[in-house]
PDB file of C-alpha atoms and ligand atoms in Angstrom:
ATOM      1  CA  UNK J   1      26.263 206.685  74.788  1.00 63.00           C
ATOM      2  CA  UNK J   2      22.796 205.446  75.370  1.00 67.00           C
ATOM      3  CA  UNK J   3      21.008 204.649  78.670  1.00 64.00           C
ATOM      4  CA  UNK J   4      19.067 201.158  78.913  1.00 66.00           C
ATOM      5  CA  UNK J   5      16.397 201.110  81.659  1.00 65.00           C
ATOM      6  CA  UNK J   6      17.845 197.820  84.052  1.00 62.00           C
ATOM      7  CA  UNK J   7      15.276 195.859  85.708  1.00 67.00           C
ATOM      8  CA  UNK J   8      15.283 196.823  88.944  1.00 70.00           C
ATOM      9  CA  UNK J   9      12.961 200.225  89.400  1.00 70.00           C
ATOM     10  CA  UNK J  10      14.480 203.701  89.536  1.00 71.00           C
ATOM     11  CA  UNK J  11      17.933 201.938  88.185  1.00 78.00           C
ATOM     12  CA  UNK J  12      19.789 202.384  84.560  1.00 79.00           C
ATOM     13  CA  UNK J  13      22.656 200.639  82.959  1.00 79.00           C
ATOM     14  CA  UNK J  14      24.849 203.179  80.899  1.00 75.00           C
ATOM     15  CA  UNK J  15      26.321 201.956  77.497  1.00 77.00           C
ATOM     16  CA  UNK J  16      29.412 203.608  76.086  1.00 78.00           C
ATOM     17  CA  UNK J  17      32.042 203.522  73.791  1.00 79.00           C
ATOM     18  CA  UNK J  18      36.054 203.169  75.003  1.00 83.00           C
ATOM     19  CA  UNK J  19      36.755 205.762  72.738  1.00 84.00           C
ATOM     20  CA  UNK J  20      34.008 208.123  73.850  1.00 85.00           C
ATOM     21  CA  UNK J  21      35.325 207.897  77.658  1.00 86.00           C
ATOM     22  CA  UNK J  22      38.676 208.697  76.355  1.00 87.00           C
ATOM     23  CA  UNK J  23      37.555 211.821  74.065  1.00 86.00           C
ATOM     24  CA  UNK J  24      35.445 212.854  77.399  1.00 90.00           C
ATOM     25  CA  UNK J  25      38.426 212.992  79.609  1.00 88.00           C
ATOM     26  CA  UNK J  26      40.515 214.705  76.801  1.00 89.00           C
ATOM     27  CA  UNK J  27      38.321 216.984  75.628  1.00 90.00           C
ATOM     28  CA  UNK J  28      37.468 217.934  79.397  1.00 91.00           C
ATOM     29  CA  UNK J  29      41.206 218.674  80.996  1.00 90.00           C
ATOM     30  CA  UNK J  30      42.721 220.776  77.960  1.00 92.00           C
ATOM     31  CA  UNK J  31      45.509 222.220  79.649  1.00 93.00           C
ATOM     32  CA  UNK J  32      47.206 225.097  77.646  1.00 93.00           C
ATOM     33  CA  UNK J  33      50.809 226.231  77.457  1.00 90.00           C
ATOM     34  CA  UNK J  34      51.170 229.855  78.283  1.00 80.00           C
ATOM     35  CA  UNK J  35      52.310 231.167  75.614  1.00 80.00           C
ATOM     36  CA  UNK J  36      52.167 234.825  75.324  1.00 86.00           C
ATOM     37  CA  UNK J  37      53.895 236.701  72.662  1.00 89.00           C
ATOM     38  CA  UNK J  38      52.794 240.537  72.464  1.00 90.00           C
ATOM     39  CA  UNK J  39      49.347 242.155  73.133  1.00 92.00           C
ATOM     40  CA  UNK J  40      47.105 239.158  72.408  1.00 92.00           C
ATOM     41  CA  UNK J  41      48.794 237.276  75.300  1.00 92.00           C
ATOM     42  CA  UNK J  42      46.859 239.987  77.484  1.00 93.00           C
ATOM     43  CA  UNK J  43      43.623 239.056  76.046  1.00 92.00           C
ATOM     44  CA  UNK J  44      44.147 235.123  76.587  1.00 91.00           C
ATOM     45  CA  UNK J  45      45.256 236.190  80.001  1.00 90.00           C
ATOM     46  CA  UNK J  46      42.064 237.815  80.685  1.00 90.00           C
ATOM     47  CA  UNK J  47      40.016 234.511  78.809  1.00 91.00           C
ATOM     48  CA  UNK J  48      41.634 232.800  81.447  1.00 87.00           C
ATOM     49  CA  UNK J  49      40.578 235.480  84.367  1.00 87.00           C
ATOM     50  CA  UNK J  50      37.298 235.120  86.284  1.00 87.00           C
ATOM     51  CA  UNK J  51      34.805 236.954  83.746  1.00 88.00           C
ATOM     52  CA  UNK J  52      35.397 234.797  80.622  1.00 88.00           C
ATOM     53  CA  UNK J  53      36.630 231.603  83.530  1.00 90.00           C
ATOM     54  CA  UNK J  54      38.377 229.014  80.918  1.00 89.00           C
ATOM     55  CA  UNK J  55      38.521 226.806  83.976  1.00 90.00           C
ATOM     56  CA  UNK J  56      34.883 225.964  83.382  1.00 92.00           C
ATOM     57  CA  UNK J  57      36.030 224.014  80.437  1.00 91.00           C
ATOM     58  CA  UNK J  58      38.508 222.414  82.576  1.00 90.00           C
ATOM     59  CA  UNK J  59      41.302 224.012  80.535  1.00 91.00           C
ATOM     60  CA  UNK J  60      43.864 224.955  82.863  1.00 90.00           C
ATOM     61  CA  UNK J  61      47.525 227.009  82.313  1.00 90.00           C
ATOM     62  CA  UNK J  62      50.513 224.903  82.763  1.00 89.00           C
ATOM     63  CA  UNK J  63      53.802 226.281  82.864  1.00 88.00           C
ATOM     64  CA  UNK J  64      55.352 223.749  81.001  1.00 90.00           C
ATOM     65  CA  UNK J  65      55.056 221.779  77.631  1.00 92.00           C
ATOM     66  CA  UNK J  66      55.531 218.288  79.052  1.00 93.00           C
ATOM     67  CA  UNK J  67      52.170 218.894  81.236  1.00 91.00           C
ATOM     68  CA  UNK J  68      50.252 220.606  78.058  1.00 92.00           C
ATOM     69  CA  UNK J  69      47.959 219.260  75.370  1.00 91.00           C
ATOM     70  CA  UNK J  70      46.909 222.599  73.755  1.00 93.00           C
ATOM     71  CA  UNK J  71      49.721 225.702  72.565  1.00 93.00           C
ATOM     72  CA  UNK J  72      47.735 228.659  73.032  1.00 92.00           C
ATOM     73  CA  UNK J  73      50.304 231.054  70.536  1.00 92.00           C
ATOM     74  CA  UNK J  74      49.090 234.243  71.011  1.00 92.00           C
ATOM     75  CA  UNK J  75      51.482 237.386  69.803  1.00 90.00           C
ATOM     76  CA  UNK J  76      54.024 237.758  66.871  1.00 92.00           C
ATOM     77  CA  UNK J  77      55.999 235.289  66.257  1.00 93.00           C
ATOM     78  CA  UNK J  78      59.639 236.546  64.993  1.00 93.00           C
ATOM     79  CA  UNK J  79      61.983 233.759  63.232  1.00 93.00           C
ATOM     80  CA  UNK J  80      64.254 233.904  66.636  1.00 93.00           C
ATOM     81  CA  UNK J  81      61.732 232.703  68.439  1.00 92.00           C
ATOM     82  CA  UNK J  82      60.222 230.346  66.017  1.00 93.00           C
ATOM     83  CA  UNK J  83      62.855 227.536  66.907  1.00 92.00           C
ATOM     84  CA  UNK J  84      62.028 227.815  70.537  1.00 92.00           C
ATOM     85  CA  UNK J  85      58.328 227.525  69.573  1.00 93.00           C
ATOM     86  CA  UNK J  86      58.921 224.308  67.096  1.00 93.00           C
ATOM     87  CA  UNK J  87      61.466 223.047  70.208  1.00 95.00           C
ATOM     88  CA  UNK J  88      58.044 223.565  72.670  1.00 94.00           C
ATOM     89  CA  UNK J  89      56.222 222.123  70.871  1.00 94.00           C
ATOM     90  CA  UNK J  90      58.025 219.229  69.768  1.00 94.00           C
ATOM     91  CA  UNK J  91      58.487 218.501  74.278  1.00 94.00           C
ATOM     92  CA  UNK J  92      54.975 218.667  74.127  1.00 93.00           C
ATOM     93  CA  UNK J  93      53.199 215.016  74.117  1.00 88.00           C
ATOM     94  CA  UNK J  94      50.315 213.175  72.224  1.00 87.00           C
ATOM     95  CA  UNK J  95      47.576 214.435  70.970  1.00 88.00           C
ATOM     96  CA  UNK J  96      48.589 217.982  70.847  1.00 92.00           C
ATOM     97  CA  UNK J  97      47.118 220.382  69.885  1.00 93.00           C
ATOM     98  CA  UNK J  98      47.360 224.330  68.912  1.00 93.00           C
ATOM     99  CA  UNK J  99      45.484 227.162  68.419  1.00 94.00           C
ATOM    100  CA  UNK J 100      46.863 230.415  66.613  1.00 93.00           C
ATOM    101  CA  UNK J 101      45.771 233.297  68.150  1.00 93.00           C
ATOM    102  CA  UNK J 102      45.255 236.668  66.340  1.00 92.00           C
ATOM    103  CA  UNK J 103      46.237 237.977  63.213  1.00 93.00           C
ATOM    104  CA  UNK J 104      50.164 238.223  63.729  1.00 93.00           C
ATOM    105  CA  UNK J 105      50.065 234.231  64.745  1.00 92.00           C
ATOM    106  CA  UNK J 106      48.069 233.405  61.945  1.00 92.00           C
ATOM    107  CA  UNK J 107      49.612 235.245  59.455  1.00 91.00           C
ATOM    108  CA  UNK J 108      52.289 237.588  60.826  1.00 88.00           C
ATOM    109  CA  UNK J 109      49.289 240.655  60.821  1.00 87.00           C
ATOM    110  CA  UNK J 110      50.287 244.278  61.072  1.00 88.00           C
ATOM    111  CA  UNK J 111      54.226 243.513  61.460  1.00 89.00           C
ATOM    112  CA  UNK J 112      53.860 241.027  58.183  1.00 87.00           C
ATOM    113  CA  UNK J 113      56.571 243.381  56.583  1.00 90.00           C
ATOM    114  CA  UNK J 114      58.913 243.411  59.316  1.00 88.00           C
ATOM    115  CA  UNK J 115      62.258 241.547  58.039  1.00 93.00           C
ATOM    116  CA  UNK J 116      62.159 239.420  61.392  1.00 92.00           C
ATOM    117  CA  UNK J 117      58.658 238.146  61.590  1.00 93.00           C
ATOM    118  CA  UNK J 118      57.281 234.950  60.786  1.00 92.00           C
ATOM    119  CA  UNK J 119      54.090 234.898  58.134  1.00 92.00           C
ATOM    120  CA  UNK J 120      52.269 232.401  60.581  1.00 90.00           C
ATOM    121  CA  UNK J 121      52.737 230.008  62.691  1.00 93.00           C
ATOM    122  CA  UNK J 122      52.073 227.225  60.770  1.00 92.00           C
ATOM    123  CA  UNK J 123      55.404 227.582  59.189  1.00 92.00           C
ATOM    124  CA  UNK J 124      56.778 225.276  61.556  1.00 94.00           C
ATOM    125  CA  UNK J 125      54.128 223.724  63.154  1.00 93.00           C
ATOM    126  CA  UNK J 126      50.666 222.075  62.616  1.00 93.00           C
ATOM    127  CA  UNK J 127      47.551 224.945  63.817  1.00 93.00           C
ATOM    128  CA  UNK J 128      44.192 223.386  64.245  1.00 92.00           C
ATOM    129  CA  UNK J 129      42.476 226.394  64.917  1.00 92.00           C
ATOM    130  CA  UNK J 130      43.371 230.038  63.419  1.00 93.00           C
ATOM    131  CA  UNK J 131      41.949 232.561  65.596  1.00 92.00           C
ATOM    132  CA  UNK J 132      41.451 236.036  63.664  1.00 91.00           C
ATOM    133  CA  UNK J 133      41.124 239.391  65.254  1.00 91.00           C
ATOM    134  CA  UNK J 134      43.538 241.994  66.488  1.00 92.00           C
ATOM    135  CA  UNK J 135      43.145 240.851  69.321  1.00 91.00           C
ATOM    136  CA  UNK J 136      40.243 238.612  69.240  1.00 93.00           C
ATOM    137  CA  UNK J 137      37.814 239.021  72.146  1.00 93.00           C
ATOM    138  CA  UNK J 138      38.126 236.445  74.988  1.00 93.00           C
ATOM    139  CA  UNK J 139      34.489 235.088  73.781  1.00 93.00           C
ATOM    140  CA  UNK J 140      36.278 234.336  70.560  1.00 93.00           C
ATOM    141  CA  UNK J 141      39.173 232.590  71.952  1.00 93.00           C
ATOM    142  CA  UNK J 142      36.273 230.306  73.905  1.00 93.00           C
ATOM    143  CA  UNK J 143      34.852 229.606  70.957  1.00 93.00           C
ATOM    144  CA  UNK J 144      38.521 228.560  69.544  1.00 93.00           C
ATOM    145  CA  UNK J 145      38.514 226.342  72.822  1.00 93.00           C
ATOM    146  CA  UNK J 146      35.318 224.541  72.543  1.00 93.00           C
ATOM    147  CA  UNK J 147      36.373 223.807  68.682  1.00 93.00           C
ATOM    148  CA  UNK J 148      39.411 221.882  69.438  1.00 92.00           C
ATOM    149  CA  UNK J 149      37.044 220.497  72.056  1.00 92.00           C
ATOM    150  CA  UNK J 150      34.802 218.979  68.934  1.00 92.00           C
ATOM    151  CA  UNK J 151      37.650 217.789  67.147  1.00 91.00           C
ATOM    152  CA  UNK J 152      38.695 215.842  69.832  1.00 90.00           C
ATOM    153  CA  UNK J 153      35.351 214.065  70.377  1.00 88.00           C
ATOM    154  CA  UNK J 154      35.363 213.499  66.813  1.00 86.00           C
ATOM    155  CA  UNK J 155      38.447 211.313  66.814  1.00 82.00           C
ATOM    156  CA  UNK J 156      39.002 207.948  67.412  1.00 80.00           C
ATOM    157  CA  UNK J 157      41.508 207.295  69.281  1.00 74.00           C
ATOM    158  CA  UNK J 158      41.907 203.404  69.880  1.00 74.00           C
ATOM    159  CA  UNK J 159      41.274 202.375  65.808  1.00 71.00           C
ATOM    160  CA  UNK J 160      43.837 205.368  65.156  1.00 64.00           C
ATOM    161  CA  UNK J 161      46.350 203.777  67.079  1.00 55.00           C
ATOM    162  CA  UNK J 162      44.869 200.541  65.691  1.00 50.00           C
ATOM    163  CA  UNK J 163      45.756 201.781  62.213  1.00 54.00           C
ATOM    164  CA  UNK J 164      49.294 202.587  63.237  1.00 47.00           C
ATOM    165  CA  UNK J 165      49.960 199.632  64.145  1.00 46.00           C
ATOM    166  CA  UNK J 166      52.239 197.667  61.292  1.00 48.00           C
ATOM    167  CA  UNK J 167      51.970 194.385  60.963  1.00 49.00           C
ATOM    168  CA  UNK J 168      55.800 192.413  60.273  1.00 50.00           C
ATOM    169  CA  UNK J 169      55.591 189.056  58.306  1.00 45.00           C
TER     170      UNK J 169
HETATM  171  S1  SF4 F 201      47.122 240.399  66.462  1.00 74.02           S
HETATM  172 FE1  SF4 F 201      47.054 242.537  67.206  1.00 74.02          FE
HETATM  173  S2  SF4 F 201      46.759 242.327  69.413  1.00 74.02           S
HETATM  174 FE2  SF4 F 201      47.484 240.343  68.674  1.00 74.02          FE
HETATM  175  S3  SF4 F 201      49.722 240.377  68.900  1.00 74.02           S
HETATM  176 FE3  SF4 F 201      49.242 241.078  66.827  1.00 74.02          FE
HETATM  177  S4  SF4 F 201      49.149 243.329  66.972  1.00 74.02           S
HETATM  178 FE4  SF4 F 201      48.975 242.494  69.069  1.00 74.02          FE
END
């Protein structure tokens, strides 16, 4: 984005990429699917409270994954709840993205021996952000936030779908 001074005085012409607008509004209005597990789902409760105020980011909870670009999994993740998880997330539209939060998400953590419990959630789904800490602190999970923030404005949304598109002859 660059700003050109316009002829008349006090005035300024803003130039701007599509894809930059897009990446703005996306990267601005990350809503998250609540999706507490166990004890970390406490801490991103309190990330989303008043004191660490994820709202500022203009990441808001939805309740559901049709509304939700971001899957917050915070908690162990057993194998009986792993299809519901891939199911979520699969109801869940483009771009999506997901952040693993905590040690048992990432890689199953202090229950890693139980029988029933997933070794991470990327098992069955793609994680763009792995989020250690038992639990991480709700500064941490901000930080987690404002990274899948980057990525976004990083992408390129229109020659991506450009790119996709195949050409029949
Ligand atoms: S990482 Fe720690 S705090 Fe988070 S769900 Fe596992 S045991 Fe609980």
């Amino acid at each position: 984005m660059s700003l050109v001074p316009s002829g008349e005085p006090g005035a300024t012409v803003i130039t701007t990429r599509v894809d930059d607008v897009l990446n703005w509004g996306r990267a601005n209005s990350l809503w998250y699917m609540l999706f507490g597990l166990a004890c970390c789902a406490i801490e991103m409760m309190q990330t989303g409270g008043p004191r660490a105020d994820l709202d500022r980011f203009g990441a808001v909870p939805r309740p559901t994954p049709r509304q939700s670009d971001l899957m917050l999994v915070a908690g162990t993740l057993t194998y009986k709840m792993a299809i519901r998880t891939k199911l979520l997330y699969e109801q869940m539209t483009e771009p999506k993205f997901v952040i693993a939060m905590g040690s048992c998400a990432t890689c199953g953590g202090l229950f890693s021996p139980g029988y029933s419990v997933l070794k991470g959630v990327d098992k069955i789904i793609p994680v763009d952000v792995y989020l250690p800490g038992c639990p991480p602190r709700p500064e941490a999970l901000t930080e987690a936030l404002i990274h899948v923030q980057r990525q976004i404005k990083r992408s390129r949304p229109l020659r991506q779908k450009h790119e996709d598109t195949k050409i029949i002859t």
